[in-house]
CSV table of C-alpha atoms in Angstrom, one decimal:
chain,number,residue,atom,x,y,z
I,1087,UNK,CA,99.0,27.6,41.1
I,1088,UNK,CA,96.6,24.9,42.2
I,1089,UNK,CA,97.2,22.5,44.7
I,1090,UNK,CA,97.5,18.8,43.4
I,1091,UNK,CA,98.5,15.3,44.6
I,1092,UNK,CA,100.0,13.2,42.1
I,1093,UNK,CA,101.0,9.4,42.3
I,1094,UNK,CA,103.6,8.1,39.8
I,1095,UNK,CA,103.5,4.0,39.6
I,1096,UNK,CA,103.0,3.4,42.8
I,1097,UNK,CA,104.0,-0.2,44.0
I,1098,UNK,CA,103.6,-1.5,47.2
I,1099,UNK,CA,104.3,-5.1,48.2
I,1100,UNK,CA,105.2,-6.9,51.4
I,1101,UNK,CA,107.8,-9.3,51.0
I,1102,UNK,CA,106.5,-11.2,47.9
I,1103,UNK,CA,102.8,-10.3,48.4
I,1104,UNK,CA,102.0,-7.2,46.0
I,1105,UNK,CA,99.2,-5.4,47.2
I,1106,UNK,CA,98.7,-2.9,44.0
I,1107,UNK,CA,100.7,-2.1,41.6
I,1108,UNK,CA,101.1,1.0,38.6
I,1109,UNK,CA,99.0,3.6,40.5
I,1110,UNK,CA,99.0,6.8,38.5
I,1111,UNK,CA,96.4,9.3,39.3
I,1112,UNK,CA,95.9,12.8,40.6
I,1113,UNK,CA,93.4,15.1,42.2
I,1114,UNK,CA,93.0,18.7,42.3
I,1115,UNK,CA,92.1,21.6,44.7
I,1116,UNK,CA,88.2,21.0,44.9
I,1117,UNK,CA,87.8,17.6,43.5
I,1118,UNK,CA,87.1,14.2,44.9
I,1119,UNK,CA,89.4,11.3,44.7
I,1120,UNK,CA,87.6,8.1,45.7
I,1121,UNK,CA,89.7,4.7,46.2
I,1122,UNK,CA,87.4,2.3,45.7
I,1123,UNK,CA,87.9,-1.6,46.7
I,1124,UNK,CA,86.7,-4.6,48.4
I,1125,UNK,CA,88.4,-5.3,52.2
I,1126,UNK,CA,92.4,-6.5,51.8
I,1127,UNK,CA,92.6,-4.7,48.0
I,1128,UNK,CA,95.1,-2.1,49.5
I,1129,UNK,CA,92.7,1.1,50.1
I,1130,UNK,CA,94.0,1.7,53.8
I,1131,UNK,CA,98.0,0.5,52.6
I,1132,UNK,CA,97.2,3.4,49.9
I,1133,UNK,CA,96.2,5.7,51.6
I,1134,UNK,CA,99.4,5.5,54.1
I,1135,UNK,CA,101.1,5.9,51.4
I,1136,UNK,CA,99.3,9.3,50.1
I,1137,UNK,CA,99.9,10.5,53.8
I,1138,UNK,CA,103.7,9.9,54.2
I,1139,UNK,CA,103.4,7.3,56.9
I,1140,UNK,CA,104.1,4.3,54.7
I,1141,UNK,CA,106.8,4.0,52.0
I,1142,UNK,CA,106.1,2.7,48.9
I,1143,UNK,CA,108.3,-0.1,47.2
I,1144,UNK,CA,108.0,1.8,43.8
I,1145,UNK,CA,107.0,5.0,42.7
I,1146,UNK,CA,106.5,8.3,44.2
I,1147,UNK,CA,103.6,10.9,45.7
I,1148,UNK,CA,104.0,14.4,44.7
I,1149,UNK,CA,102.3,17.4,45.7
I,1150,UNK,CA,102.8,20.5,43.8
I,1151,UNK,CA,101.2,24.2,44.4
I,1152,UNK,CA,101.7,24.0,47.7
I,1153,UNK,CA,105.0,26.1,47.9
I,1154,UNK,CA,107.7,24.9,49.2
I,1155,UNK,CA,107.4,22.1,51.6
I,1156,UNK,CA,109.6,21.0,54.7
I,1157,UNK,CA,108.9,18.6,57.4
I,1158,UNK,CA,105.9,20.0,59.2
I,1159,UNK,CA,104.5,21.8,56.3
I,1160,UNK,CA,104.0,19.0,54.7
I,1161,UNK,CA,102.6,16.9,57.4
I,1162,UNK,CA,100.5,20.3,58.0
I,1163,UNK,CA,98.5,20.0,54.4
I,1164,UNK,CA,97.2,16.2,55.4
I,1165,UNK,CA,94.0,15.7,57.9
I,1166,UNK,CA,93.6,12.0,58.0
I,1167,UNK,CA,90.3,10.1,59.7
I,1168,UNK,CA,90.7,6.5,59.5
I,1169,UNK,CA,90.1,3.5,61.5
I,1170,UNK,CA,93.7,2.2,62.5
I,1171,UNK,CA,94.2,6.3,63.7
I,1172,UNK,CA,94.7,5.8,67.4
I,1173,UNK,CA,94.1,8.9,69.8
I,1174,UNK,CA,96.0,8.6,73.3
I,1175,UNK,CA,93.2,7.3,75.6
I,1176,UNK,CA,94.1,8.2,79.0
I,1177,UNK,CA,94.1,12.2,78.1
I,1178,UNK,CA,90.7,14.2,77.4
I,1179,UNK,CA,89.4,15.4,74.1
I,1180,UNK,CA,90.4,18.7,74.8
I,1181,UNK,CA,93.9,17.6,75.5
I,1182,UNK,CA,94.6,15.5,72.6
I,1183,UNK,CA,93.6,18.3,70.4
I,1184,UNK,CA,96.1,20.4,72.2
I,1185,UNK,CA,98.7,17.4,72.0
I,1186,UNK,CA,98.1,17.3,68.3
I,1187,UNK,CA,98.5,21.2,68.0
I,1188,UNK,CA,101.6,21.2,69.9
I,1189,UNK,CA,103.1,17.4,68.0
I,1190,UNK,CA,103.0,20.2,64.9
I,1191,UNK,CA,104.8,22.9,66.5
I,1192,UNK,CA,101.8,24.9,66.7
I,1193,UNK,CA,100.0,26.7,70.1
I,1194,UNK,CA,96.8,24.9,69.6
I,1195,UNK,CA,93.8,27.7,70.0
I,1196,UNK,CA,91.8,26.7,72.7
I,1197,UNK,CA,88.6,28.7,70.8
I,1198,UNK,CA,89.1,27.2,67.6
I,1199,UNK,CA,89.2,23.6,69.7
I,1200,UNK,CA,86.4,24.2,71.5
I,1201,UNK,CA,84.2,25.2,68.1
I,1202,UNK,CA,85.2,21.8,66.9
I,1203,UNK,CA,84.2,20.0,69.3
I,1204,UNK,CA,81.0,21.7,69.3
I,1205,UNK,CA,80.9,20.5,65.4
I,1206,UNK,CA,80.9,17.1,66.2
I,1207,UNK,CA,78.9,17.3,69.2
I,1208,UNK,CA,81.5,16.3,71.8
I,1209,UNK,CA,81.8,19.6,73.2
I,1210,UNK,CA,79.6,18.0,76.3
I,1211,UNK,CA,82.6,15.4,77.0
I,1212,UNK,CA,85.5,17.9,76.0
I,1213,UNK,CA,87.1,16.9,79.6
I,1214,UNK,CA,86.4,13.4,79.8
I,1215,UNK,CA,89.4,10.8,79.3
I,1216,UNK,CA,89.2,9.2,75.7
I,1217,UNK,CA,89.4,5.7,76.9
I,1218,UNK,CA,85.4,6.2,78.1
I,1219,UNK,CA,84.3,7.7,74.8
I,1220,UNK,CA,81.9,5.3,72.1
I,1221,UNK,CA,83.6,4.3,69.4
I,1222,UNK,CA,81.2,6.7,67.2
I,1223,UNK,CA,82.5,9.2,69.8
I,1224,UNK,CA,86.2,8.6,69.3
I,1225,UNK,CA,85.7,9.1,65.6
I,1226,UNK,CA,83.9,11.8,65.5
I,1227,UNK,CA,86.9,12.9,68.2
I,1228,UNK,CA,89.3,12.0,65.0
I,1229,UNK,CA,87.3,14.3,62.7
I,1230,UNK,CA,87.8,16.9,65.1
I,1231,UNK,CA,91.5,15.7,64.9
I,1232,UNK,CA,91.6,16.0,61.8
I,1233,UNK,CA,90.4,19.3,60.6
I,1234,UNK,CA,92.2,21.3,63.4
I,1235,UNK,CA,94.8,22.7,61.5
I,1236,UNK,CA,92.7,23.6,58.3
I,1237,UNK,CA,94.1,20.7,55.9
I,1238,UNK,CA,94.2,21.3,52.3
I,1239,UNK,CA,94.3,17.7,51.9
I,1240,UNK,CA,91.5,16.0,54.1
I,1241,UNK,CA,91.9,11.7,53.5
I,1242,UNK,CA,88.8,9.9,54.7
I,1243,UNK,CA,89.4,6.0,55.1
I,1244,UNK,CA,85.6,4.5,56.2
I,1245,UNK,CA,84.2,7.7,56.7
I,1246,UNK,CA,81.5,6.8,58.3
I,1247,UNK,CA,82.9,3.6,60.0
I,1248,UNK,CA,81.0,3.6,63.1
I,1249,UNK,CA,78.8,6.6,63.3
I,1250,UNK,CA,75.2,7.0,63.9
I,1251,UNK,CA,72.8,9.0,61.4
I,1252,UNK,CA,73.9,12.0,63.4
I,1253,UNK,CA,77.4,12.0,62.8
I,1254,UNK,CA,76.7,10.8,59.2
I,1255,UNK,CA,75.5,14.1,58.5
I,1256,UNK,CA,78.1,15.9,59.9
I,1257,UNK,CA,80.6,14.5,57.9
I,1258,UNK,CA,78.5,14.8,54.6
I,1259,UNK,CA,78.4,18.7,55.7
I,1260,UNK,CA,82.7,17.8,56.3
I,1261,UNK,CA,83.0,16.6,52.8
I,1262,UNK,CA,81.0,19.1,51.1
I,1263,UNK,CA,82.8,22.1,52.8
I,1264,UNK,CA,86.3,20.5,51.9
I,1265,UNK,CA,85.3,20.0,48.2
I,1266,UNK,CA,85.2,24.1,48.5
I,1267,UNK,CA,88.3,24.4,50.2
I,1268,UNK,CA,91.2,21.3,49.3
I,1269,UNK,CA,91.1,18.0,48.2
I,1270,UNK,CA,88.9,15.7,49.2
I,1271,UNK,CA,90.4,11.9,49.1
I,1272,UNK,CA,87.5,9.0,50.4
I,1273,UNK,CA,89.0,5.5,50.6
I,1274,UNK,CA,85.7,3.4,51.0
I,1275,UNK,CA,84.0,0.4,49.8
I,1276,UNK,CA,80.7,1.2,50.1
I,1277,UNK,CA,80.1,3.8,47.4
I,1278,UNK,CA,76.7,5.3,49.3
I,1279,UNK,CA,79.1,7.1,51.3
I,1280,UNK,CA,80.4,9.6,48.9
I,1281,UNK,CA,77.8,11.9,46.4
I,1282,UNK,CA,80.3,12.8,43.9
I,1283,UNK,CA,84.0,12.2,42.7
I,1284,UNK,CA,85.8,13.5,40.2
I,1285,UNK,CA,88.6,11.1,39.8
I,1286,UNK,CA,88.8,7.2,41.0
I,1287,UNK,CA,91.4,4.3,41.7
I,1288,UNK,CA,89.5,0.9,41.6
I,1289,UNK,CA,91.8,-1.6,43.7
I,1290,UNK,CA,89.4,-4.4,42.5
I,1291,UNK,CA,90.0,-4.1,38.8
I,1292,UNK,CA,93.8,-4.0,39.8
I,1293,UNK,CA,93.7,-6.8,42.0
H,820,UNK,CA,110.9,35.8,62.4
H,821,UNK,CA,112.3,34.2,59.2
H,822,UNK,CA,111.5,30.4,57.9
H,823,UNK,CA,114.3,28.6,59.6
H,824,UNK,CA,113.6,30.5,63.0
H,825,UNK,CA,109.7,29.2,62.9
H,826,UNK,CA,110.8,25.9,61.6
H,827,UNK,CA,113.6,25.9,64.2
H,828,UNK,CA,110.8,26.5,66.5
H,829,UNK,CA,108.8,24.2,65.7
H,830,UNK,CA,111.1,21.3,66.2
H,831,UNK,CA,111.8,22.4,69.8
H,832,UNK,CA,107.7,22.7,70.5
H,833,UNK,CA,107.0,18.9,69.1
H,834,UNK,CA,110.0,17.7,70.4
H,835,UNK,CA,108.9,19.0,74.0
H,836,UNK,CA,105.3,18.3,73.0
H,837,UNK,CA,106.5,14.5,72.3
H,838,UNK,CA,108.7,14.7,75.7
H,839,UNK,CA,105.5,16.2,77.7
H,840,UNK,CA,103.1,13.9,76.7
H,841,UNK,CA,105.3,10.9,77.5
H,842,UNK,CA,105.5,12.3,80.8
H,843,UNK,CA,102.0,13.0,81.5
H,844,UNK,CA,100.7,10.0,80.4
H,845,UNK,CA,103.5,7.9,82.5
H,846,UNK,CA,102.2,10.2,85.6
H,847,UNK,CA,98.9,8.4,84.9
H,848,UNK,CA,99.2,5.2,83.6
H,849,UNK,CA,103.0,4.9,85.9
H,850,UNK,CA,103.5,2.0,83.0
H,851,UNK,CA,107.2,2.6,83.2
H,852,UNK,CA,108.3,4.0,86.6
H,853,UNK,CA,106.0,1.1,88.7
H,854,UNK,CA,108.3,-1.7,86.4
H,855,UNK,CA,111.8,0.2,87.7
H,856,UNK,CA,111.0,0.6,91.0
H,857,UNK,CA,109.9,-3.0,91.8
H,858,UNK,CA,112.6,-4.4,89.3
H,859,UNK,CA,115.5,-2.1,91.5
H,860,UNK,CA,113.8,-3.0,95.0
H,861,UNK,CA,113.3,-6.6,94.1
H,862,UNK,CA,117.4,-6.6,92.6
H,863,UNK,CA,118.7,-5.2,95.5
H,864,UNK,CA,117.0,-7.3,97.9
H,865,UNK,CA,118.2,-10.4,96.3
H,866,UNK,CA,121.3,-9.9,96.1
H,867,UNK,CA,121.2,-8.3,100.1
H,868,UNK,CA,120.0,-11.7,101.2
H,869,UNK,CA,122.2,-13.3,98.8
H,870,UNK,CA,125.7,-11.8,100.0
H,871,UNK,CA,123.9,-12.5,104.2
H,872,UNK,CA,125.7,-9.7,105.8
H,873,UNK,CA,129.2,-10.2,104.2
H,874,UNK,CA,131.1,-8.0,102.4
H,875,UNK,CA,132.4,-8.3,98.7
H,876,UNK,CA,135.4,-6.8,96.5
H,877,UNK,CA,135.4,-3.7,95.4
H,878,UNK,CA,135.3,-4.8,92.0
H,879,UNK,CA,132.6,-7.5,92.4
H,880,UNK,CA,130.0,-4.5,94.2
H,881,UNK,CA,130.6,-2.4,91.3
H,882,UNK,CA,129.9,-5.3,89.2
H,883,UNK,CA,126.8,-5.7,90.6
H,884,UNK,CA,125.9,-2.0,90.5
H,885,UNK,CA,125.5,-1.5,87.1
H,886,UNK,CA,123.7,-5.1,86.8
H,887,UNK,CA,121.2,-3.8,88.9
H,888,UNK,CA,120.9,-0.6,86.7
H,889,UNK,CA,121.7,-2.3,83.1
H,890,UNK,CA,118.7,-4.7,83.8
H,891,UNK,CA,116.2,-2.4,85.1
H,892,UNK,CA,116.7,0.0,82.2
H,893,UNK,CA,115.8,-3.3,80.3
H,894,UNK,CA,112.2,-3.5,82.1
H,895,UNK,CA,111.9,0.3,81.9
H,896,UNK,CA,113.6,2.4,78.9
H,897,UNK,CA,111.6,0.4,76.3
H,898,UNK,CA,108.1,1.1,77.2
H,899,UNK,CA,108.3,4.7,75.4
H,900,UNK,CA,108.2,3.2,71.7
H,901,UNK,CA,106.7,0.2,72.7
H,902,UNK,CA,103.4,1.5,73.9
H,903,UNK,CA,103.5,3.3,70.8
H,904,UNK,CA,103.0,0.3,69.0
H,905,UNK,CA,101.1,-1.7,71.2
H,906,UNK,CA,98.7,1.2,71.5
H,907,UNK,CA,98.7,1.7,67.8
H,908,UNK,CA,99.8,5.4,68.8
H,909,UNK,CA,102.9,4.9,66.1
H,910,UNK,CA,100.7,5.9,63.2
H,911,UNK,CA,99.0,9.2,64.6
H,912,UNK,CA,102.9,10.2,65.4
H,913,UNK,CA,104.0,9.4,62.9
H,914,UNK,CA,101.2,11.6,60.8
H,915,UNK,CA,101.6,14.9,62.9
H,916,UNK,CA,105.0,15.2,63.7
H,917,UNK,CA,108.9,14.6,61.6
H,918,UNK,CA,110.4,11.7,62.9
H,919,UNK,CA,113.2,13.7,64.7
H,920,UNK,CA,111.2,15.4,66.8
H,921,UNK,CA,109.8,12.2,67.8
H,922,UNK,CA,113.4,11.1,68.8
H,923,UNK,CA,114.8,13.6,70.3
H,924,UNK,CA,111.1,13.8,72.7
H,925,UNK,CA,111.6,10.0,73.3
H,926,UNK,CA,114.9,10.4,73.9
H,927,UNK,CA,114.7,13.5,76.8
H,928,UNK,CA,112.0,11.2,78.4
H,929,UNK,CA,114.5,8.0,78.3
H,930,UNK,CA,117.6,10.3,79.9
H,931,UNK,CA,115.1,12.0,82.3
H,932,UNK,CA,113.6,8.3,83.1
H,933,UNK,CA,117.3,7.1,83.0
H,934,UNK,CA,118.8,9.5,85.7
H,935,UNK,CA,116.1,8.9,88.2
H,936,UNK,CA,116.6,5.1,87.7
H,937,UNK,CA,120.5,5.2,88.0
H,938,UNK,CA,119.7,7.9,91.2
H,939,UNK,CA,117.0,5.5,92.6
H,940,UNK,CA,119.5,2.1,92.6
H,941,UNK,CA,122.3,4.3,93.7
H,942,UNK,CA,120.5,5.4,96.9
H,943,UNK,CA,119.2,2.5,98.0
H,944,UNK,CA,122.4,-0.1,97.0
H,945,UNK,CA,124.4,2.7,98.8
H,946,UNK,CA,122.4,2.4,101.8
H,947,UNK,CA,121.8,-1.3,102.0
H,948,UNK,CA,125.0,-3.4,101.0
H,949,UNK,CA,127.6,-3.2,103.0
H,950,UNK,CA,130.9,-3.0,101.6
H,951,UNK,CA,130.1,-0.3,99.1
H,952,UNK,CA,132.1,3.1,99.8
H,953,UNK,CA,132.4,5.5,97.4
H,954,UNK,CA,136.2,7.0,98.2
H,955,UNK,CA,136.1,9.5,95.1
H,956,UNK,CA,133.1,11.0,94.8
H,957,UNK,CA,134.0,13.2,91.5
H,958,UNK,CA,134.8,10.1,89.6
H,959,UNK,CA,131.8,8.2,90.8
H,960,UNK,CA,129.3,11.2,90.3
H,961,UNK,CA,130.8,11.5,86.7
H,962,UNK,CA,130.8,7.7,86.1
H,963,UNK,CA,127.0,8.0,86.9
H,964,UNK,CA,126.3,11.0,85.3
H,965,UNK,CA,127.8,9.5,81.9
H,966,UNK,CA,126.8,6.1,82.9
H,967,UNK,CA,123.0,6.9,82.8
H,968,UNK,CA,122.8,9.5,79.5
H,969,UNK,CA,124.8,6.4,77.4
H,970,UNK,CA,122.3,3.8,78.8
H,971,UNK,CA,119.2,6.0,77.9
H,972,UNK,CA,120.9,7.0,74.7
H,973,UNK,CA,121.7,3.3,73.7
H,974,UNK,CA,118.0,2.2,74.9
H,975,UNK,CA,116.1,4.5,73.1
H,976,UNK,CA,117.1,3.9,69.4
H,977,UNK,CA,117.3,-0.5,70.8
H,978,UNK,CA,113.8,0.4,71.7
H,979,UNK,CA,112.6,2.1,68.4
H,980,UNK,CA,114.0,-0.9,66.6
H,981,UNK,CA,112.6,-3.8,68.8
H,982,UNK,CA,109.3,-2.2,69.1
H,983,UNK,CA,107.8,-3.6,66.3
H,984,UNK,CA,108.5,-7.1,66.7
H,985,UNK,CA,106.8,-10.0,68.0
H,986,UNK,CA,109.3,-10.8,70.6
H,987,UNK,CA,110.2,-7.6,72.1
H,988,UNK,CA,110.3,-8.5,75.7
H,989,UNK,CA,113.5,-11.0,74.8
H,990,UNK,CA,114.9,-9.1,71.9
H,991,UNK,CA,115.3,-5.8,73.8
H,992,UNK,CA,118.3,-7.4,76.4
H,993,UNK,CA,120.0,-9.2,73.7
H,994,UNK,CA,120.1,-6.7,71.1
H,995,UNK,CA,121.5,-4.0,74.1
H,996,UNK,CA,123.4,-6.6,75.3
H,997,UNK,CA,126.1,-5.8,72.7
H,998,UNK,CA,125.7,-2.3,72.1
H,999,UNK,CA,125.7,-1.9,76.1
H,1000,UNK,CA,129.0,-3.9,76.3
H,1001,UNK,CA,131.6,-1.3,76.1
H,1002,UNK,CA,129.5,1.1,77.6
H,1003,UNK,CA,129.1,-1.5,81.2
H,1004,UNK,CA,132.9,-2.2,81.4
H,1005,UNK,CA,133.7,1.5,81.5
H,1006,UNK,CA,131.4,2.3,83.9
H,1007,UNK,CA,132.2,-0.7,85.6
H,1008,UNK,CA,136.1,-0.1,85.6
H,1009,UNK,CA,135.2,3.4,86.6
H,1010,UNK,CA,133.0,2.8,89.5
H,1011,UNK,CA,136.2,0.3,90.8
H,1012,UNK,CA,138.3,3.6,90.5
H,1013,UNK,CA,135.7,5.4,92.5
H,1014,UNK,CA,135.7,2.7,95.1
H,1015,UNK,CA,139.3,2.3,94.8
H,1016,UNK,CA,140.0,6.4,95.7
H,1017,UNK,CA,142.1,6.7,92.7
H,1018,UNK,CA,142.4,10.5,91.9
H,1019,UNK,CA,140.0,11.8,89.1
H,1020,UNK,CA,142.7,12.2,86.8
H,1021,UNK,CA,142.9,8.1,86.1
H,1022,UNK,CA,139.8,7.8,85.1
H,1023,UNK,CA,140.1,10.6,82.5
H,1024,UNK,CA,140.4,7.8,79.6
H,1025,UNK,CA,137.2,6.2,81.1
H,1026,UNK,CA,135.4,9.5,80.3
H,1027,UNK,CA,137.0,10.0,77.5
H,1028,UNK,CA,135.3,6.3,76.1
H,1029,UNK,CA,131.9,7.3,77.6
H,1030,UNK,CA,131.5,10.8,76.1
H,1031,UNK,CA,132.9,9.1,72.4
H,1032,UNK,CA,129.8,6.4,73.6
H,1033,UNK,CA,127.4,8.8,74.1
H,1034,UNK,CA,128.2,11.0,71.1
H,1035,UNK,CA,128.5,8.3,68.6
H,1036,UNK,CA,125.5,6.9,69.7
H,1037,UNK,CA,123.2,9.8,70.0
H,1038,UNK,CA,124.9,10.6,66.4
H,1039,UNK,CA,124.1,7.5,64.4
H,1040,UNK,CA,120.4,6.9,66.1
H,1041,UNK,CA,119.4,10.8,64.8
H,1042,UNK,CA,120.8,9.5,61.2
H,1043,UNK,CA,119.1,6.3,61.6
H,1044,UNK,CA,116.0,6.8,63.3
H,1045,UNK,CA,113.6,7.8,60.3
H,1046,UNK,CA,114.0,4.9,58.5
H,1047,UNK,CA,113.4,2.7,61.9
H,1048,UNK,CA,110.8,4.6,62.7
H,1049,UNK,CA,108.7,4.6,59.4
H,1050,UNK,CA,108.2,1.3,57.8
């Protein structure tokens, strides 16, 4: 059975300000969800949501084909890049792909690390703290981050918030690769950021 | 190894990997421990200039004791959820690892932070005010014991819940303030016992409070704690 994510009338407001509302959609192993929407429509509060760090105040997100899910299996299908996603500055790129590793209850593989870094052209800086790093370094850092575990579900908020033309690349090669593999979910508002998408939420027309 | 073995596992990693990381970044950043230790010297030198050489009651040095500790847990035992937030850490937890891994992690770093606190103002109030003998050492190395895994207990879930708010550096004491209560007269009254020489047995009902304290506590905030923790 195919893995697919599935929103049932999702609501969210806080307190009396409702920031979407009715959001049913779904995406399937190799397509392309893209949440589209100008700043403040909700595309980041959404995308939370998707992720199981933020509750909705109505509706529900379901994921079905994965098997069956408990607490770190779950959190083990999402890879999230976004720009609120903090890494712990005062500890190397190395170690906070180790930290992340070991946060899921997993030996991190110090090869597989290293190969990642390599990906996103950090592997130079792999031992320098994270609090000297460019912001275009510390996301591609958060790509890195991200694709670790092998996520079935890879969620892209501003994918390519801050990156130069180098990185930009990288993460087009990202996004095709998971297209093959998962679910690809790109929460953006500039649509020359993502080729193609199967299915779409438009926060503007909801707003 | 079957499901609930790995996922068993896997709890005990994160929450170490949680604990760990606290640790290693308070080793470099010493965001927590340089706030104790100034807060417990600075106490204790106040109130040695304050009491000038004299002595006070048993009661009243005890007292002040667990003032010294109660407040100095207040400027420390916070800062683990706290930097969290004002780091914008909280999410990227929050994404990689179940809630009550992330509390029980916390929480080992608040006992371990806790006991070398309660250790630290023990030490140096026992060696600087005069007037403060310890004539039962069982129930005053119990008292302390108990005494510092309910304060880190109690801290760590105020600290969860404060964390997100605006005023966190006043609404940590007066939300523990209450919670803390019962916890500070039985230590208090126990500590008096332990100055006193009373034999261990009369203090058992002192115990008997603090371990009800500590599991009731440690209880409710691992019921609690995910729906404090995500918004």
């Amino acid at each position: 059975m195919a893995l697919r994510l599935v929103t049932h009338g999702l609501r969210k407001a806080f307190n009396r300000r409702i920031v979407f509302e009715n959001i049913d959609t779904s995406v399937s192993e190799g397509e392309t969800l893209l949440i589209a929407g100008r700043n403040g429509s909700g595309k980041s509060t959404l995308v939370k949501i998707l992720c199981d760090v933020l509750s909705p105040s109505q509706g529900s997100v379901d994921i079905t084909g994965a098997g069956p899910l408990n607490a770190f299996t779950r959190k083990a299908l999402f890879g999230l890049v976004s720009p609120y996603l903090q890494l712990y500055d005062e500890f190397s790129a190395m170690e906070n792909l180790q930290l992340a590793a070991a946060l899921r209850g997993l030996h991190g593989d110090a090869r597989i690390h290293e190969e990642l870094l390599a990906r996103v052209a950090l592997d130079p800086k792999r031992a320098d703290p994270v609090h000297g790093f460019s912001s275009g370094m510390k996301q591609r850092l958060k790509y890195a981050l991200a694709l670790a575990h092998h996520p079935r579900i890879l969620i892209l908020d501003e994918p390519m918030s801050n990156l130069d033309a180098d990185g930009m690349t990288i993460v087009r090669g990202i996004m095709t690769e998971q297209r093959t593999r998962g679910i690809l979910v790109v929460a953006t508002n500039d649509l020359s950021d993502i080729d193609v998408h199967e299915r779409k939420v438009d926060l503007n027309v909801r707003a | 190894m079957s499901v609930r073995e790995t996922t068993t596992l896997r709890w005990i990693r994160a929450s170490l990997a949680v604990f760990l990381k606290d640790w290693r970044s308070e080793l470099r950043t010493r965001y927590a421990m340089s706030a104790l230790v100034m807060f417990v010297v600075t106490t204790i030198s106040i109130i040695l200039f304050s009491l000038g050489g004299e002595g006070a009651s048993p009661e009243v040095l005890a007292g002040m004791l667990w003032v010294v500790i109660f407040f100095a847990a207040m400027s420390g035992l916070s800062r683990t959820f706290v930097m969290e937030e004002e780091r914008g850490t909280g999410m990227t937890l929050q994404l990689l690892t179940p809630p009550g891994a992330v509390f029980a992690g916390k929480l080992l770093f608040n006992l371990v932070l806790g006991a070398g606190l309660t250790l630290l103002t023990v030490v140096l109030y026992a060696f600087f005010i005069n007037g403060f003998i310890v004539r039962t050492l069982s129930i005053f190395l119990l008292t302390i014991a108990l005494g510092s895994v309910g304060l880190a207990a109690a801290s760590t879930i105020i600290a969860a819940i404060i964390a997100r708010a605006n005023t966190k550096g006043t609404l940590y004491p007066v939300l523990s303030f209450p919670i803390l209560l019962p916890l500070l007269m039985t230590v208090i009254n126990a500590t008096r016992l332990a100055s006193d020489g009373a034999p261990l047995g009369e203090a058992a009902g002192e115990f008997q409070i603090l371990i009800s304290y500590i599991v009731v506590v440690i209880t409710v905030s691992t019921l609690l704690f995910e729906y404090i923790w995500k918004d």
